[in-house]
Amino acid sequence: MTATDVRSDQRLLAGWTDTGTEADLAAHVARYGAVADGARYALIAEVERSGLRGRGGAGFPTGRKLAAVAAGRGRTGVVANGCEGDPASGKDRALLRVAPHLVLDGIVLAAQAVGADAAYLCVHRGDPTVRSLRAALAERRGDPVRPLLVEVPARYVASEESALVHFLNTGDARPTTKPPRPFERGVDGRPTLLDNVETLAHLALIARYGAGWFRSLGTGASPGTALVTVGGAVVNPGVYEVAFGTPLGQIWGLAGGFTAPVGAALVGGYEGSWLPFPDASALPFSHEALHTAGAGLGVAALLALPASACGLTETADILSYLAGESAGQCGPCMFGLPAVAADLSALARGSGPDAAHRLRRRLGLLPGRGACGHPDGATRLATSALRVFAEDIRQHSRHRPCAGAHRPPVLRGGTR
Amino acid sequence: MTELRVDPIACHAHGLCAELLPEIVELDEWGYPLIRGRVPAHLTAEARQAVAYCPTLALRLERGRTGAAAGGRPGR
């Protein structure tokens, strides 16, 4: 199985799948060849043709972002985001551990394509990958742009794009208001390409094998493969690589199936959406299918909730975590998130329809009123809980809270 | 038509804008402004006052533009 085998969906994880070892530079070059010196393809056009979409959560077309930065005036910069602030997600960490040179190649190739003379690879301070990344960087020779490894405060919002740029510019890891966006004015005031590390790894392979190869797997609107973190009530929680379009049920199967009967799944990370079963098995794993179902790819994390747990309690717990991770700059987020977390707790305890009504009203007033998308994401999570666990709200109020509501939450303890 | 826009980081809920321009600005339960619609021509002077008097200069007036300016974030 090689990376050029069009039938293999193990592209980024080919080395890991074949050998079970983390790839050093020699292993990386043996498998994928050396990063092309002059461009084998005109990279921006090729990435545009490939349809590659960002893997950091927004799914924005990467080629379009590359073109926007390249069109900027003067020198540009590249930031590779490997911070992975969402606790439900482990894919970036896994990729950086087992195939760091794919990411580093991607950074260098992207930098060449947009005319950057500076590049940064950002990870959380104290992350275990820091040491292996330093080693990987030390192995490389002759890169036209040498990525600088930067350690960022390990906070949820610190890896939001404007927060990352703000940190690189000033040392303050809090989001800033938009405009400008990094592609317009970012690090050192220059147009900056800011991409998730997985996006850049896919880019490194598109540079070698082309858009047609990339598109040979996946769907029209979601081409290629993706890393997905599977957790919760599954036998083998971990990071897997799948072609887009794979039914979610097959992905649960890759993770060994369920350890207990499941009721719902959290799709997209802590700021994603709940989906009930059987939707959460029947749906294809793609931007468009999840969007139609009222969810989204987000950070490509799937968490299976055992039926014995209480979805309202779990959601309240995650919301309380998100509230604690507010940067504390914008009133609606700073005050609104703790309030909706408390509202969800009250619903779990059996407060009933008036509390649900108050919560809905509050949720209507959060999106778009912060400097970043943190309150929007929390709203998305809470709104999906109100929808998917509507029957639980009724039962808790008319009868009594379920047994799961009396136990500690299960998801936040074991997501990695 | 112009639009009143709040810088959510600069805003510290002083509430002057709601006092000067109650037709457009409502306060949420924590005292932060909710902008209800665009500024009609006959309220332009009041809107300019609100912008000038905001203690943290968190308000600005923008020429009417369509669509959600907050949408379409190109990634993180």
XYZ file of C-alpha atoms in Angstrom:
492
model
C 0.000 0.000 0.000
C 1.646 3.249 -1.057
C 0.469 6.810 -0.993
C -0.028 6.739 -4.727
C -2.366 3.751 -4.664
C -5.631 5.407 -5.610
C -7.658 2.756 -3.805
C -5.965 3.310 -0.470
C -7.665 5.654 1.925
C -4.574 5.663 4.165
C -2.795 8.675 2.738
C -1.559 10.719 5.698
C -1.454 7.641 7.919
C 0.059 5.295 5.290
C 3.376 5.074 7.101
C 1.787 4.591 10.508
C -0.624 1.968 9.174
C 2.158 0.034 7.413
C 4.921 0.166 9.985
C 3.452 1.276 13.305
C 6.373 3.676 13.705
C 6.655 7.444 13.604
C 8.283 8.477 10.329
C 11.662 10.180 10.479
C 12.900 12.119 7.458
C 14.439 9.069 5.786
C 11.247 7.034 6.117
C 9.196 9.980 4.928
C 11.312 10.472 1.791
C 11.378 6.732 1.085
C 7.587 6.640 1.118
C 6.602 9.935 -0.481
C 9.732 11.142 -2.252
C 11.469 14.422 -1.564
C 9.416 17.585 -1.587
C 9.481 18.848 -5.151
C 12.081 21.540 -5.748
C 10.608 23.732 -8.415
C 6.873 23.192 -8.482
C 5.888 20.005 -10.232
C 2.468 21.587 -10.459
C 1.581 25.245 -10.139
C 0.566 24.656 -6.568
C -2.174 27.204 -6.032
C -4.017 26.203 -9.201
C -3.604 22.538 -8.339
C -4.923 22.994 -4.818
C -7.868 24.958 -6.195
C -8.612 22.144 -8.658
C -8.288 19.579 -5.876
C -11.147 21.118 -3.910
C -9.181 20.672 -0.665
C -11.072 22.255 2.234
C -9.562 23.388 5.504
C -9.419 20.879 8.326
C -9.415 23.301 11.230
C -13.185 23.475 11.559
C -14.486 25.937 8.980
C -13.881 23.854 5.841
C -12.978 26.873 3.747
C -11.532 26.088 0.276
C -7.759 26.064 0.771
C -6.935 27.035 -2.824
C -9.025 30.176 -2.504
C -7.230 31.107 0.701
C -3.834 30.513 -0.915
C -4.816 32.722 -3.849
C -6.041 35.490 -1.533
C -2.776 35.550 0.402
C -0.636 35.328 -2.732
C -2.514 38.326 -4.134
C -1.607 40.393 -1.072
C 0.904 43.197 -1.255
C 4.521 42.605 -0.303
C 5.958 39.741 1.692
C 3.609 37.241 3.301
C 3.708 34.697 6.117
C 2.469 31.193 6.852
C 1.108 29.922 10.149
C 0.444 26.220 10.644
C -2.067 25.661 13.422
C -1.345 22.475 15.335
C -2.770 23.658 18.640
C -5.934 21.555 18.535
C -7.753 23.308 21.367
C -10.863 21.111 21.254
C -10.510 18.333 23.882
C -12.586 15.972 21.711
C -9.972 16.098 18.959
C -6.640 14.281 18.808
C -6.016 14.141 15.058
C -3.534 16.997 14.761
C -1.453 15.701 17.645
C -1.455 12.229 16.091
C -0.450 13.565 12.671
C 2.364 15.667 14.099
C 3.640 12.641 15.972
C 3.538 10.032 13.194
C 4.061 12.099 10.015
C 5.587 15.465 10.957
C 7.434 15.805 7.663
C 4.196 15.812 5.708
C 3.150 18.861 7.707
C 6.593 20.488 7.402
C 6.645 19.856 3.645
C 3.198 21.424 3.422
C 4.339 24.520 5.303
C 7.379 24.942 3.046
C 5.404 24.369 -0.168
C 2.643 26.758 0.908
C 5.246 29.367 1.850
C 6.835 29.121 -1.595
C 3.451 29.353 -3.289
C 2.391 32.533 -1.471
C 5.812 34.201 -1.449
C 6.306 33.937 2.311
C 9.657 34.445 3.957
C 8.454 33.478 7.418
C 6.589 30.423 8.662
C 5.423 29.332 12.101
C 4.250 25.989 13.407
C 2.115 26.523 16.506
C 1.395 23.912 19.140
C 0.265 24.155 22.736
C 2.916 24.917 25.328
C 4.162 21.733 26.945
C 2.568 19.446 24.385
C 4.345 16.072 24.047
C 4.822 16.725 20.316
C 7.173 19.666 20.995
C 10.190 17.407 21.457
C 9.531 15.211 18.423
C 8.849 18.286 16.289
C 12.151 19.857 17.301
C 13.842 16.611 16.282
C 12.003 16.533 12.950
C 12.987 20.139 12.221
C 16.606 19.387 13.099
C 16.664 16.607 10.464
C 15.749 18.922 7.607
C 18.248 20.709 5.364
C 17.823 23.183 2.603
C 14.236 24.285 3.168
C 13.862 27.725 1.505
C 11.770 28.822 4.487
C 12.504 27.298 7.866
C 9.377 26.899 10.011
C 9.743 28.284 13.509
C 8.185 26.123 16.228
C 6.113 28.295 18.564
C 4.487 27.211 21.804
C 1.111 28.823 22.482
C -0.817 28.993 25.801
C -2.954 25.879 26.101
C -6.379 27.548 26.066
C -9.366 26.730 23.907
C -9.623 30.105 22.156
C -5.866 30.646 21.849
C -5.859 28.711 18.579
C -8.653 30.685 16.974
C -7.041 32.296 13.934
C -7.031 35.912 15.124
C -5.888 34.842 18.599
C -2.958 32.961 17.120
C -1.941 35.972 15.030
C -2.413 38.251 18.046
C -0.172 35.965 20.109
C 2.541 35.884 17.456
C 2.413 39.672 17.175
C 2.060 40.678 20.832
C 2.196 37.677 23.146
C -1.510 38.105 23.975
C -3.358 34.916 22.954
C -6.862 36.408 22.885
C -8.993 36.809 19.748
C -9.292 40.209 18.110
C -12.163 41.772 16.200
C -12.458 41.180 12.443
C -11.686 42.731 9.972
C -8.855 42.367 9.235
C -8.576 38.612 8.766
C -5.131 37.021 8.711
C -5.144 36.640 4.925
C -5.473 40.444 4.685
C -3.257 41.523 7.580
C -1.786 39.023 10.026
C 1.649 38.342 11.465
C 3.767 41.506 11.340
C 0.867 43.143 9.532
C 1.443 41.035 6.415
C -1.019 38.849 4.526
C -0.799 35.532 6.365
C -1.868 32.056 5.325
C -3.176 30.359 8.435
C -3.995 26.694 7.985
C -4.586 23.641 10.142
C -1.667 21.188 10.107
C -3.759 18.440 8.504
C -4.727 20.765 5.665
C -1.041 21.400 4.985
C -0.256 17.676 5.029
C -2.884 17.064 2.336
C -1.406 19.993 0.409
C 2.012 18.349 0.530
C 0.576 15.256 -1.158
C -1.405 17.238 -3.739
C 1.886 18.900 -4.692
C 3.310 15.473 -5.443
C 0.401 13.549 -6.910
C -1.967 16.232 -8.205
C -5.605 17.219 -7.963
C -6.925 14.208 -9.879
C -5.295 11.825 -7.442
C -6.676 13.796 -4.495
C -10.183 13.732 -5.923
C -10.069 9.984 -6.635
C -11.472 9.462 -3.129
C -14.174 11.352 -1.294
C -17.183 13.212 -2.668
C -17.553 16.101 -5.092
C -18.035 18.701 -2.397
C -15.783 16.971 0.145
C -12.928 15.443 -1.831
C -10.098 13.392 -0.407
C -9.596 11.731 2.933
C -9.809 13.112 6.441
C -8.478 12.290 9.865
C -11.252 11.735 12.380
C -11.031 11.348 16.157
C -13.446 8.727 17.475
C -14.191 8.618 21.188
C -16.791 8.038 23.848
C -18.393 4.604 24.182
C -16.258 2.823 21.568
C -13.913 -0.137 21.986
C -10.851 1.488 20.377
C -10.995 5.263 20.734
C -8.403 6.981 18.563
C -7.614 8.724 15.303
C -8.536 7.120 11.993
C -8.224 8.183 8.362
C -11.246 7.729 6.110
C -12.379 8.818 2.680
C -15.051 11.481 2.810
C -18.451 9.961 2.121
C -17.804 6.956 4.366
C -20.956 6.206 6.391
C -20.551 7.101 10.059
C -21.527 3.524 10.969
C -18.402 2.289 9.197
C -16.280 4.754 11.170
C -17.720 3.519 14.467
C -16.785 0.049 13.183
C -13.163 1.092 12.599
C -13.089 2.068 16.265
C -14.189 -1.436 17.210
C -17.861 -0.684 17.621
C -19.635 0.352 20.788
C -18.962 -0.717 24.357
C -22.612 -0.213 25.313
C -25.917 0.745 23.687
C -25.636 4.324 22.451
C -28.289 7.044 22.302
C -26.675 9.961 20.516
C -23.347 11.165 19.137
C -21.627 14.520 19.406
C -20.324 15.344 15.935
C -17.750 18.041 15.248
C -16.200 18.529 18.666
C -17.297 20.474 21.725
C -18.794 23.197 19.524
C -20.436 20.694 17.202
C -23.913 19.233 17.212
C -25.631 16.228 18.688
C -27.118 13.714 16.299
C -29.524 10.994 17.373
C -29.098 7.381 16.321
C -29.768 6.002 13.684
C -28.785 9.234 11.844
C -25.465 9.079 13.616
C -24.690 5.796 11.832
C -26.510 6.207 8.544
C -25.146 9.572 7.468
C -22.115 9.876 5.199
C -19.135 11.607 6.771
C -18.922 14.743 4.632
C -19.446 18.491 4.940
C -22.595 18.448 2.838
C -24.326 15.424 4.381
C -23.680 16.562 7.939
C -24.789 20.095 7.090
C -28.069 18.829 5.643
C -28.628 16.862 8.841
C -28.214 19.977 10.968
C -24.663 19.241 12.051
C -21.226 20.004 10.623
C -17.775 18.482 10.264
C -16.210 20.872 12.768
C -12.955 19.433 14.052
C -13.904 15.959 12.737
C -14.403 14.411 16.160
C -17.121 11.853 16.885
C -18.142 11.088 20.460
C -20.585 8.247 21.131
C -22.815 8.863 24.147
C -23.902 5.706 25.994
C -27.670 5.487 26.401
C -27.133 5.186 30.151
C -25.655 8.692 30.274
C -27.727 11.870 30.291
C -27.331 14.061 27.217
C -28.499 17.153 29.121
C -25.971 16.618 31.901
C -23.184 15.993 29.386
C -24.077 19.122 27.441
C -24.245 21.223 30.605
C -20.816 19.926 31.549
C -19.296 20.775 28.165
C -20.938 24.209 28.198
C -19.529 24.878 31.616
C -16.074 23.996 30.265
C -16.614 26.310 27.265
C -17.758 29.097 29.575
C -14.551 28.714 31.552
C -12.551 28.992 28.358
C -14.060 32.349 27.329
C -11.335 34.940 26.793
C -13.487 37.217 28.942
C -13.418 40.115 26.511
C -16.988 40.293 25.226
C -20.036 40.618 27.483
C -22.408 38.249 25.691
C -19.812 35.439 25.871
C -18.479 36.202 29.344
C -21.960 36.338 30.901
C -24.041 34.397 28.408
C -22.087 31.144 28.393
C -22.181 30.532 32.155
C -25.898 31.415 32.099
C -26.761 28.895 29.368
C -24.628 26.247 31.073
C -26.630 26.806 34.264
C -29.882 26.700 32.271
C -28.949 23.311 30.796
C -28.059 21.993 34.260
C -31.457 23.133 35.498
C -33.135 21.283 32.634
C -31.181 18.160 33.520
C -32.501 18.472 37.068
C -36.077 18.718 35.762
C -36.923 22.411 35.403
C -39.210 21.894 32.447
C -40.624 24.004 29.608
C -40.258 27.501 31.152
C -36.543 26.978 31.654
C -36.242 25.633 28.108
C -38.023 28.738 26.830
C -35.690 31.061 28.757
C -32.689 29.128 27.460
C -33.910 29.382 23.859
C -34.343 33.130 24.212
C -30.839 33.508 25.631
C -29.361 31.323 22.897
C -30.944 33.588 20.284
C -28.907 36.501 21.629
C -25.427 34.979 21.568
C -24.376 34.319 17.947
C -22.394 37.071 16.231
C -22.050 39.162 19.376
C -18.482 38.216 20.262
C -15.185 38.984 18.605
C -14.792 35.310 17.701
C -17.013 32.307 17.111
C -16.847 30.939 20.656
C -20.388 31.993 21.666
C -21.691 30.833 18.265
C -20.200 27.368 18.794
C -21.585 27.065 22.307
C -24.990 28.095 20.959
C -24.777 25.431 18.281
C -24.074 22.750 20.883
C -26.871 23.886 23.218
C -29.424 24.263 20.433
C -28.721 20.769 19.157
C -29.125 19.414 22.701
C -32.539 21.072 23.014
C -33.539 19.381 19.778
C -32.051 15.915 20.251
C -32.806 15.589 23.977
C -36.266 17.221 23.818
C -37.900 14.047 25.096
C -35.440 13.915 28.016
C -36.386 17.464 28.954
C -40.050 16.439 29.050
C -39.362 13.245 31.007
C -37.082 14.957 33.515
C -39.694 17.614 34.135
C -42.858 15.456 34.252
C -41.386 12.488 36.056
C -37.872 12.722 37.350
C -34.338 13.063 36.014
C -32.886 9.891 34.530
C -30.268 7.878 36.360
C -27.580 9.374 34.131
C -28.318 12.814 35.520
C -27.263 11.661 38.990
C -23.880 10.327 37.867
C -20.811 12.381 36.939
C -20.571 13.242 33.232
C -18.813 10.545 31.211
C -17.558 12.298 28.086
C -15.168 14.866 29.489
C -13.244 12.335 31.491
C -12.410 10.017 28.624
C -12.157 11.879 25.359
C -8.513 11.056 24.716
C -29.216 53.928 5.460
C -26.384 53.435 7.860
C -25.638 50.685 10.311
C -24.495 51.011 13.903
C -21.823 48.465 14.745
C -20.428 47.527 18.144
C -16.844 46.485 18.830
C -17.615 43.706 21.313
C -14.164 43.865 22.936
C -14.199 47.623 23.477
C -17.803 47.633 24.749
C -18.029 47.634 28.552
C -21.804 47.983 28.838
C -21.927 51.639 29.881
C -25.306 51.805 28.122
C -25.130 55.386 26.886
C -26.012 54.283 23.374
C -29.319 52.803 24.547
C -30.196 56.045 26.306
C -29.381 58.205 23.299
C -30.886 55.910 20.679
C -33.571 53.709 22.279
C -35.279 53.217 18.897
C -32.274 51.223 17.655
C -30.373 50.048 20.733
C -31.767 47.684 23.334
C -29.747 46.295 26.221
C -29.597 42.575 26.980
C -29.969 41.259 30.525
C -26.270 41.942 31.192
C -26.351 45.493 29.856
C -24.757 44.844 26.467
C -26.204 46.453 23.334
C -28.471 44.729 20.828
C -28.702 46.701 17.597
C -32.237 46.457 16.235
C -32.104 47.347 12.547
C -30.423 50.095 10.588
C -30.325 53.782 11.393
C -32.999 55.687 9.466
C -32.061 59.110 8.096
C -34.030 61.036 10.745
C -31.986 59.430 13.544
C -28.554 60.009 12.030
C -27.745 62.882 14.376
C -28.609 60.784 17.444
C -26.560 57.900 16.087
C -23.551 60.174 15.596
C -23.978 61.394 19.185
C -24.031 57.825 20.453
C -20.807 57.098 18.564
C -19.125 60.250 19.883
C -20.231 59.804 23.512
C -19.517 56.099 23.976
C -16.966 56.135 26.847
C -14.930 53.358 25.248
C -15.430 54.409 21.601
C -16.938 51.015 20.927
C -19.482 52.226 18.368
C -19.129 53.122 14.744
C -21.466 54.044 11.935
C -21.076 52.267 8.625
C -22.575 52.964 5.231
C -25.370 50.484 4.515
C -24.114 47.164 3.218
C -25.962 43.946 2.617
C -25.470 40.595 4.209
C -24.071 39.349 7.481
C -20.623 40.867 7.749
C -19.849 38.308 10.424
C -20.436 35.325 8.136
C -18.045 33.328 6.009
C -15.060 33.040 8.258
C -12.322 31.495 6.110
C -11.066 29.134 8.683
C -8.975 28.875 11.759
